[in-house]
């Protein structure tokens, strides 16, 4: 064990962890909106809209995140037409490609989580709102969404932690996140165990924080 | 012993199958990560193919379809198991 290397690589890995957190937070925010959008589509009575939303979540939940990143980063660059459009400004950057892949992936899982949360809302609550003369729109925004968010907190916390671990795949498309920097240090020192122990420790610490924040929120917004 | 295998295990299996199926699906998708270490599985093979033919879009999409097929088939099989173990409930 090379303790000196572990201590020396710690600050470098810590600054790389900031990039990991950036990737995570940006893709989670975009993914939450995508998820909410598709969850609402899933509740739609129209069979085509319903099927479309189901197909989206099925494809993104049925294929590995690594494949999705590779298709977006390596695959989309192959289409000549795309290179000439404005989209290419975004798609040539590995950073944005990774964020698009993560957002679409987490959006699919989030839509599934939110959908089941919407479906577990007791109809009595909505009927109570209706009998008070509250409009359907207000019922949806002020009653259904808050309850659904509370209902889905535990599952969403899991999703955040899974996503955080998923961001390590960004290193495969040359992004210098926590795993990317760890790989780089290893390629110069040839000491994978020490560096990965430190990197793993940082991941573990982040999981610990996220887990506790979610637990705190669950307690704060509990029903009783 | 017989008590465990004939009475307790079938009942726990019935309740455990949905969650086990989730774990199965997640692990199935995580096998793609093995490609990083150099073992030639779906992902590694499509990486090699994409590199030599310069056609990443096709090969990665094909890999995605293969994974979809695997998850689809395993889902069907697990559903069948679920039906089998919930007989009589």
Tab-separated table of C-alpha atoms in Angstrom:
chain	number	residue	atom	x	y	z
A	1	UNK	CA	0.000	0.000	0.000
A	2	UNK	CA	1.330	3.361	-1.057
A	3	UNK	CA	-0.111	5.746	1.506
A	4	UNK	CA	1.679	8.736	0.075
A	5	UNK	CA	0.055	8.202	-3.316
A	6	UNK	CA	-3.350	7.897	-1.676
A	7	UNK	CA	-2.880	11.199	0.152
A	8	UNK	CA	-1.480	12.916	-2.939
A	9	UNK	CA	-4.245	11.744	-5.244
A	10	UNK	CA	-6.996	12.683	-2.800
A	11	UNK	CA	-7.238	16.413	-3.693
A	12	UNK	CA	-7.130	15.618	-7.415
A	13	UNK	CA	-9.913	13.079	-7.053
A	14	UNK	CA	-11.902	15.444	-4.886
A	15	UNK	CA	-11.862	18.166	-7.537
A	16	UNK	CA	-12.886	15.527	-10.083
A	17	UNK	CA	-15.780	14.587	-7.812
A	18	UNK	CA	-17.123	18.112	-8.380
A	19	UNK	CA	-17.475	17.264	-12.079
A	20	UNK	CA	-19.246	14.038	-11.160
A	21	UNK	CA	-21.666	16.021	-9.002
A	22	UNK	CA	-22.193	18.546	-11.788
A	23	UNK	CA	-22.994	15.783	-14.267
A	24	UNK	CA	-25.344	14.226	-11.733
A	25	UNK	CA	-27.226	17.371	-10.782
A	26	UNK	CA	-27.690	18.689	-14.320
A	27	UNK	CA	-28.895	15.343	-15.650
A	28	UNK	CA	-31.187	14.808	-12.643
A	29	UNK	CA	-32.877	18.178	-13.106
A	30	UNK	CA	-33.428	17.601	-16.843
A	31	UNK	CA	-34.400	13.982	-16.154
A	32	UNK	CA	-36.983	15.020	-13.578
A	33	UNK	CA	-38.775	17.171	-16.140
A	34	UNK	CA	-38.569	14.437	-18.781
A	35	UNK	CA	-39.842	11.951	-16.210
A	36	UNK	CA	-42.749	14.156	-15.167
A	37	UNK	CA	-43.659	14.772	-18.799
A	38	UNK	CA	-43.694	11.066	-19.678
A	39	UNK	CA	-45.452	10.102	-16.449
A	40	UNK	CA	-48.286	12.464	-17.410
A	41	UNK	CA	-48.321	10.968	-20.911
A	42	UNK	CA	-48.575	7.505	-19.359
A	43	UNK	CA	-51.726	8.575	-17.524
A	44	UNK	CA	-53.259	9.730	-20.783
A	45	UNK	CA	-56.237	7.713	-22.001
A	46	UNK	CA	-55.172	7.931	-25.656
A	47	UNK	CA	-53.618	4.577	-26.498
A	48	UNK	CA	-51.029	5.966	-28.941
A	49	UNK	CA	-49.702	8.569	-26.527
A	50	UNK	CA	-49.720	5.927	-23.810
A	51	UNK	CA	-47.847	3.424	-25.959
A	52	UNK	CA	-45.329	6.049	-27.014
A	53	UNK	CA	-44.514	6.893	-23.398
A	54	UNK	CA	-44.339	3.202	-22.511
A	55	UNK	CA	-42.052	2.505	-25.471
A	56	UNK	CA	-39.726	5.287	-24.406
A	57	UNK	CA	-39.398	4.008	-20.884
A	58	UNK	CA	-39.120	0.397	-22.111
A	59	UNK	CA	-36.252	1.143	-24.484
A	60	UNK	CA	-34.279	3.241	-22.028
A	61	UNK	CA	-34.833	0.867	-19.133
A	62	UNK	CA	-34.171	-2.215	-21.227
A	63	UNK	CA	-30.758	-1.236	-22.562
A	64	UNK	CA	-27.594	-0.540	-20.580
A	65	UNK	CA	-26.593	3.063	-19.944
A	66	UNK	CA	-23.226	2.360	-21.584
A	67	UNK	CA	-24.911	1.511	-24.895
A	68	UNK	CA	-26.968	4.694	-24.716
A	69	UNK	CA	-23.911	6.857	-24.131
A	70	UNK	CA	-22.050	5.171	-26.991
A	71	UNK	CA	-24.954	5.567	-29.407
A	72	UNK	CA	-25.293	9.247	-28.597
A	73	UNK	CA	-21.569	10.049	-28.536
A	74	UNK	CA	-20.145	7.788	-31.260
A	75	UNK	CA	-23.296	6.947	-33.196
A	76	UNK	CA	-24.978	10.291	-33.732
A	77	UNK	CA	-21.753	11.873	-34.957
A	78	UNK	CA	-21.872	9.494	-37.876
A	79	UNK	CA	-24.986	11.058	-39.370
A	80	UNK	CA	-23.745	13.598	-41.906
A	81	UNK	CA	-26.906	15.664	-41.787
A	82	UNK	CA	-26.631	16.169	-38.037
A	83	UNK	CA	-23.127	17.576	-38.375
A	84	UNK	CA	-24.428	20.523	-40.377
A	85	UNK	CA	-27.190	21.501	-37.950
A	86	UNK	CA	-27.046	23.603	-34.821
A	87	UNK	CA	-27.364	20.435	-32.747
A	88	UNK	CA	-23.810	19.536	-33.618
A	89	UNK	CA	-22.522	22.282	-31.318
A	90	UNK	CA	-23.963	20.284	-28.429
A	91	UNK	CA	-23.365	16.789	-29.766
A	92	UNK	CA	-19.664	17.204	-30.457
A	93	UNK	CA	-19.029	17.854	-26.784
A	94	UNK	CA	-18.623	14.617	-24.804
A	95	UNK	CA	-19.860	16.438	-21.712
A	96	UNK	CA	-23.248	17.262	-23.241
A	97	UNK	CA	-23.533	13.843	-24.867
A	98	UNK	CA	-23.100	12.246	-21.457
A	99	UNK	CA	-25.664	14.595	-19.931
A	100	UNK	CA	-28.186	13.853	-22.703
A	101	UNK	CA	-27.724	10.101	-22.191
A	102	UNK	CA	-27.987	10.355	-18.396
A	103	UNK	CA	-31.008	12.661	-18.558
A	104	UNK	CA	-32.873	10.403	-20.982
A	105	UNK	CA	-32.011	7.340	-18.913
A	106	UNK	CA	-32.965	8.784	-15.557
A	107	UNK	CA	-36.036	10.353	-17.186
A	108	UNK	CA	-37.267	6.900	-18.156
A	109	UNK	CA	-36.828	5.534	-14.634
A	110	UNK	CA	-38.307	8.668	-13.076
A	111	UNK	CA	-41.377	8.487	-15.308
A	112	UNK	CA	-41.955	4.927	-14.090
A	113	UNK	CA	-41.532	5.977	-10.451
A	114	UNK	CA	-43.852	8.980	-10.802
A	115	UNK	CA	-46.455	7.012	-12.747
A	116	UNK	CA	-46.795	4.426	-10.001
A	117	UNK	CA	-46.919	7.258	-7.461
A	118	UNK	CA	-49.757	8.961	-9.357
A	119	UNK	CA	-51.653	5.703	-9.524
A	120	UNK	CA	-51.422	5.062	-5.791
A	121	UNK	CA	-53.069	8.393	-4.935
A	122	UNK	CA	-56.381	7.570	-3.341
A	123	UNK	CA	-59.301	8.732	-5.512
A	124	UNK	CA	-60.982	10.065	-2.379
A	125	UNK	CA	-58.430	12.867	-2.147
A	126	UNK	CA	-59.136	14.022	-5.686
A	127	UNK	CA	-62.892	13.720	-5.116
A	128	UNK	CA	-62.540	15.825	-1.967
A	129	UNK	CA	-60.832	18.506	-4.036
A	130	UNK	CA	-63.554	18.347	-6.656
A	131	UNK	CA	-66.323	18.606	-4.113
A	132	UNK	CA	-64.676	21.759	-2.778
A	133	UNK	CA	-65.004	23.238	-6.251
A	134	UNK	CA	-61.282	23.274	-7.023
A	135	UNK	CA	-60.520	23.181	-10.734
A	136	UNK	CA	-58.909	20.120	-12.290
A	137	UNK	CA	-55.730	22.024	-13.052
A	138	UNK	CA	-55.271	23.213	-9.494
A	139	UNK	CA	-56.075	19.729	-8.189
A	140	UNK	CA	-53.328	18.349	-10.397
A	141	UNK	CA	-50.671	20.912	-9.458
A	142	UNK	CA	-51.519	21.467	-5.813
A	143	UNK	CA	-52.785	18.031	-4.754
A	144	UNK	CA	-51.680	15.271	-7.091
A	145	UNK	CA	-48.104	16.392	-7.804
A	146	UNK	CA	-47.116	17.094	-4.166
A	147	UNK	CA	-48.560	13.760	-3.021
A	148	UNK	CA	-46.901	11.935	-5.906
A	149	UNK	CA	-43.538	13.508	-5.087
A	150	UNK	CA	-43.819	12.517	-1.446
A	151	UNK	CA	-44.934	9.016	-2.430
A	152	UNK	CA	-42.011	8.555	-4.790
A	153	UNK	CA	-39.273	9.947	-2.529
A	154	UNK	CA	-37.840	6.583	-1.381
A	155	UNK	CA	-37.755	5.168	-4.912
A	156	UNK	CA	-36.405	8.422	-6.310
A	157	UNK	CA	-33.633	8.432	-3.707
A	158	UNK	CA	-32.617	5.002	-4.987
A	159	UNK	CA	-32.646	6.357	-8.506
A	160	UNK	CA	-30.392	9.278	-7.528
A	161	UNK	CA	-27.870	6.893	-5.979
A	162	UNK	CA	-27.978	4.575	-9.013
A	163	UNK	CA	-27.513	7.586	-11.272
A	164	UNK	CA	-24.562	8.821	-9.252
A	165	UNK	CA	-22.866	5.486	-9.754
A	166	UNK	CA	-23.904	5.640	-13.408
A	167	UNK	CA	-22.012	8.888	-13.939
A	168	UNK	CA	-18.791	6.875	-13.654
A	169	UNK	CA	-19.564	5.690	-17.205
A	170	UNK	CA	-18.912	9.245	-18.405
A	171	UNK	CA	-15.219	8.375	-18.154
A	172	UNK	CA	-15.660	6.082	-21.192
A	173	UNK	CA	-16.304	9.121	-23.389
A	174	UNK	CA	-13.160	10.962	-22.254
A	175	UNK	CA	-14.791	13.044	-19.523
A	176	UNK	CA	-12.479	13.601	-16.577
A	177	UNK	CA	-14.915	12.808	-13.810
A	178	UNK	CA	-13.986	10.933	-10.623
A	179	UNK	CA	-13.444	7.635	-12.433
A	180	UNK	CA	-11.755	9.341	-15.373
A	181	UNK	CA	-9.201	11.072	-13.167
A	182	UNK	CA	-8.668	7.871	-11.176
A	183	UNK	CA	-7.927	6.023	-14.426
A	184	UNK	CA	-5.548	8.787	-15.467
A	185	UNK	CA	-3.621	8.642	-12.196
A	186	UNK	CA	-3.413	4.862	-12.496
A	187	UNK	CA	-2.056	5.093	-16.027
A	188	UNK	CA	0.861	7.143	-14.736
A	189	UNK	CA	1.517	5.346	-11.437
A	190	UNK	CA	0.394	1.751	-12.139
A	191	UNK	CA	-1.142	1.477	-8.678
A	192	UNK	CA	-4.851	0.794	-9.265
A	193	UNK	CA	-5.721	-0.498	-5.795
A	194	UNK	CA	-4.699	2.611	-3.881
A	195	UNK	CA	-6.296	5.064	-6.274
A	196	UNK	CA	-9.536	3.120	-6.652
A	197	UNK	CA	-9.831	2.741	-2.885
A	198	UNK	CA	-9.714	6.531	-2.540
A	199	UNK	CA	-12.114	7.024	-5.465
A	200	UNK	CA	-14.448	4.364	-4.064
A	201	UNK	CA	-14.307	6.066	-0.690
A	202	UNK	CA	-15.394	9.354	-2.241
A	203	UNK	CA	-18.280	7.621	-4.062
A	204	UNK	CA	-19.291	5.935	-0.817
A	205	UNK	CA	-19.239	9.253	0.993
A	206	UNK	CA	-21.439	10.866	-1.664
A	207	UNK	CA	-23.895	7.966	-1.450
A	208	UNK	CA	-23.936	8.380	2.322
A	209	UNK	CA	-24.800	12.091	2.035
A	210	UNK	CA	-27.521	11.547	-0.591
A	211	UNK	CA	-29.027	8.692	1.414
A	212	UNK	CA	-29.235	10.836	4.542
A	213	UNK	CA	-30.667	13.854	2.725
A	214	UNK	CA	-33.427	11.676	1.268
A	215	UNK	CA	-34.079	10.120	4.668
A	216	UNK	CA	-34.355	13.595	6.184
A	217	UNK	CA	-36.781	14.712	3.457
A	218	UNK	CA	-38.850	11.572	3.935
A	219	UNK	CA	-39.181	12.333	7.622
A	220	UNK	CA	-39.939	15.994	7.030
A	221	UNK	CA	-42.716	15.290	4.535
A	222	UNK	CA	-44.152	12.200	6.173
A	223	UNK	CA	-47.932	12.022	6.242
A	224	UNK	CA	-48.477	12.042	9.974
B	1	UNK	CA	-35.665	-30.031	5.897
B	2	UNK	CA	-38.713	-31.110	3.930
B	3	UNK	CA	-40.685	-28.472	5.731
B	4	UNK	CA	-38.318	-25.803	4.434
B	5	UNK	CA	-38.198	-26.968	0.826
B	6	UNK	CA	-41.842	-27.886	0.391
B	7	UNK	CA	-43.611	-25.234	2.421
B	8	UNK	CA	-41.487	-22.226	3.333
B	9	UNK	CA	-39.426	-21.863	0.153
B	10	UNK	CA	-42.344	-21.866	-2.348
B	11	UNK	CA	-44.129	-19.200	-0.334
B	12	UNK	CA	-41.101	-16.937	-0.016
B	13	UNK	CA	-40.324	-17.405	-3.717
B	14	UNK	CA	-43.767	-16.170	-4.652
B	15	UNK	CA	-43.132	-12.901	-2.810
B	16	UNK	CA	-39.481	-12.626	-3.829
B	17	UNK	CA	-39.843	-13.175	-7.568
B	18	UNK	CA	-40.787	-9.580	-8.549
B	19	UNK	CA	-37.791	-8.159	-6.700
B	20	UNK	CA	-35.482	-10.924	-7.886
B	21	UNK	CA	-36.611	-10.141	-11.409
B	22	UNK	CA	-35.580	-6.505	-10.901
B	23	UNK	CA	-32.159	-7.587	-9.707
B	24	UNK	CA	-31.868	-9.893	-12.700
B	25	UNK	CA	-32.689	-7.074	-15.123
B	26	UNK	CA	-30.215	-4.690	-13.502
B	27	UNK	CA	-27.431	-7.277	-13.459
B	28	UNK	CA	-28.151	-8.182	-17.070
B	29	UNK	CA	-27.599	-4.583	-18.081
B	30	UNK	CA	-24.546	-4.255	-15.861
B	31	UNK	CA	-22.830	-7.086	-17.717
B	32	UNK	CA	-22.111	-4.469	-20.396
B	33	UNK	CA	-19.611	-2.973	-17.952
B	34	UNK	CA	-17.456	-6.101	-18.229
B	35	UNK	CA	-16.448	-4.833	-21.670
B	36	UNK	CA	-14.239	-2.281	-19.895
B	37	UNK	CA	-11.996	-5.089	-18.621
B	38	UNK	CA	-11.607	-6.563	-22.096
B	39	UNK	CA	-13.853	-9.638	-22.013
B	40	UNK	CA	-15.484	-9.956	-25.421
B	41	UNK	CA	-19.239	-9.821	-24.811
B	42	UNK	CA	-21.947	-7.917	-26.709
B	43	UNK	CA	-20.578	-4.496	-25.871
B	44	UNK	CA	-16.916	-5.275	-26.508
B	45	UNK	CA	-17.740	-7.036	-29.753
B	46	UNK	CA	-19.741	-4.066	-31.036
B	47	UNK	CA	-16.940	-1.755	-29.921
B	48	UNK	CA	-14.461	-3.756	-32.022
B	49	UNK	CA	-16.886	-3.930	-34.959
B	50	UNK	CA	-17.650	-0.212	-34.751
B	51	UNK	CA	-13.956	0.578	-34.682
B	52	UNK	CA	-13.015	-1.506	-37.698
B	53	UNK	CA	-16.005	-0.649	-39.911
B	54	UNK	CA	-16.422	2.982	-38.783
B	55	UNK	CA	-20.123	2.378	-38.411
B	56	UNK	CA	-20.750	2.876	-34.681
B	57	UNK	CA	-24.394	3.882	-35.069
B	58	UNK	CA	-25.409	0.544	-36.559
B	59	UNK	CA	-23.398	-1.685	-34.230
B	60	UNK	CA	-24.305	0.093	-31.003
B	61	UNK	CA	-27.961	0.190	-32.036
B	62	UNK	CA	-27.721	-3.508	-32.779
B	63	UNK	CA	-26.219	-4.086	-29.335
B	64	UNK	CA	-29.098	-2.101	-27.841
B	65	UNK	CA	-31.610	-4.280	-29.700
B	66	UNK	CA	-29.866	-7.418	-28.448
B	67	UNK	CA	-30.064	-6.188	-24.858
B	68	UNK	CA	-33.719	-5.267	-25.355
B	69	UNK	CA	-34.367	-8.764	-26.676
B	70	UNK	CA	-32.609	-10.332	-23.686
B	71	UNK	CA	-34.576	-8.259	-21.178
B	72	UNK	CA	-37.800	-8.932	-23.067
B	73	UNK	CA	-37.319	-12.714	-23.127
B	74	UNK	CA	-36.215	-12.901	-19.515
B	75	UNK	CA	-39.198	-10.795	-18.502
B	76	UNK	CA	-41.561	-13.223	-20.247
B	77	UNK	CA	-39.900	-16.218	-18.575
B	78	UNK	CA	-40.026	-14.582	-15.159
B	79	UNK	CA	-43.694	-13.718	-15.650
B	80	UNK	CA	-44.332	-17.373	-16.325
B	81	UNK	CA	-42.526	-18.291	-13.114
B	82	UNK	CA	-44.578	-15.725	-11.255
B	83	UNK	CA	-47.792	-17.280	-12.522
B	84	UNK	CA	-46.539	-20.729	-11.568
B	85	UNK	CA	-45.663	-19.722	-8.028
B	86	UNK	CA	-48.847	-17.797	-7.383
B	87	UNK	CA	-51.087	-20.752	-8.190
B	88	UNK	CA	-53.738	-21.129	-5.554
B	89	UNK	CA	-53.610	-17.512	-4.376
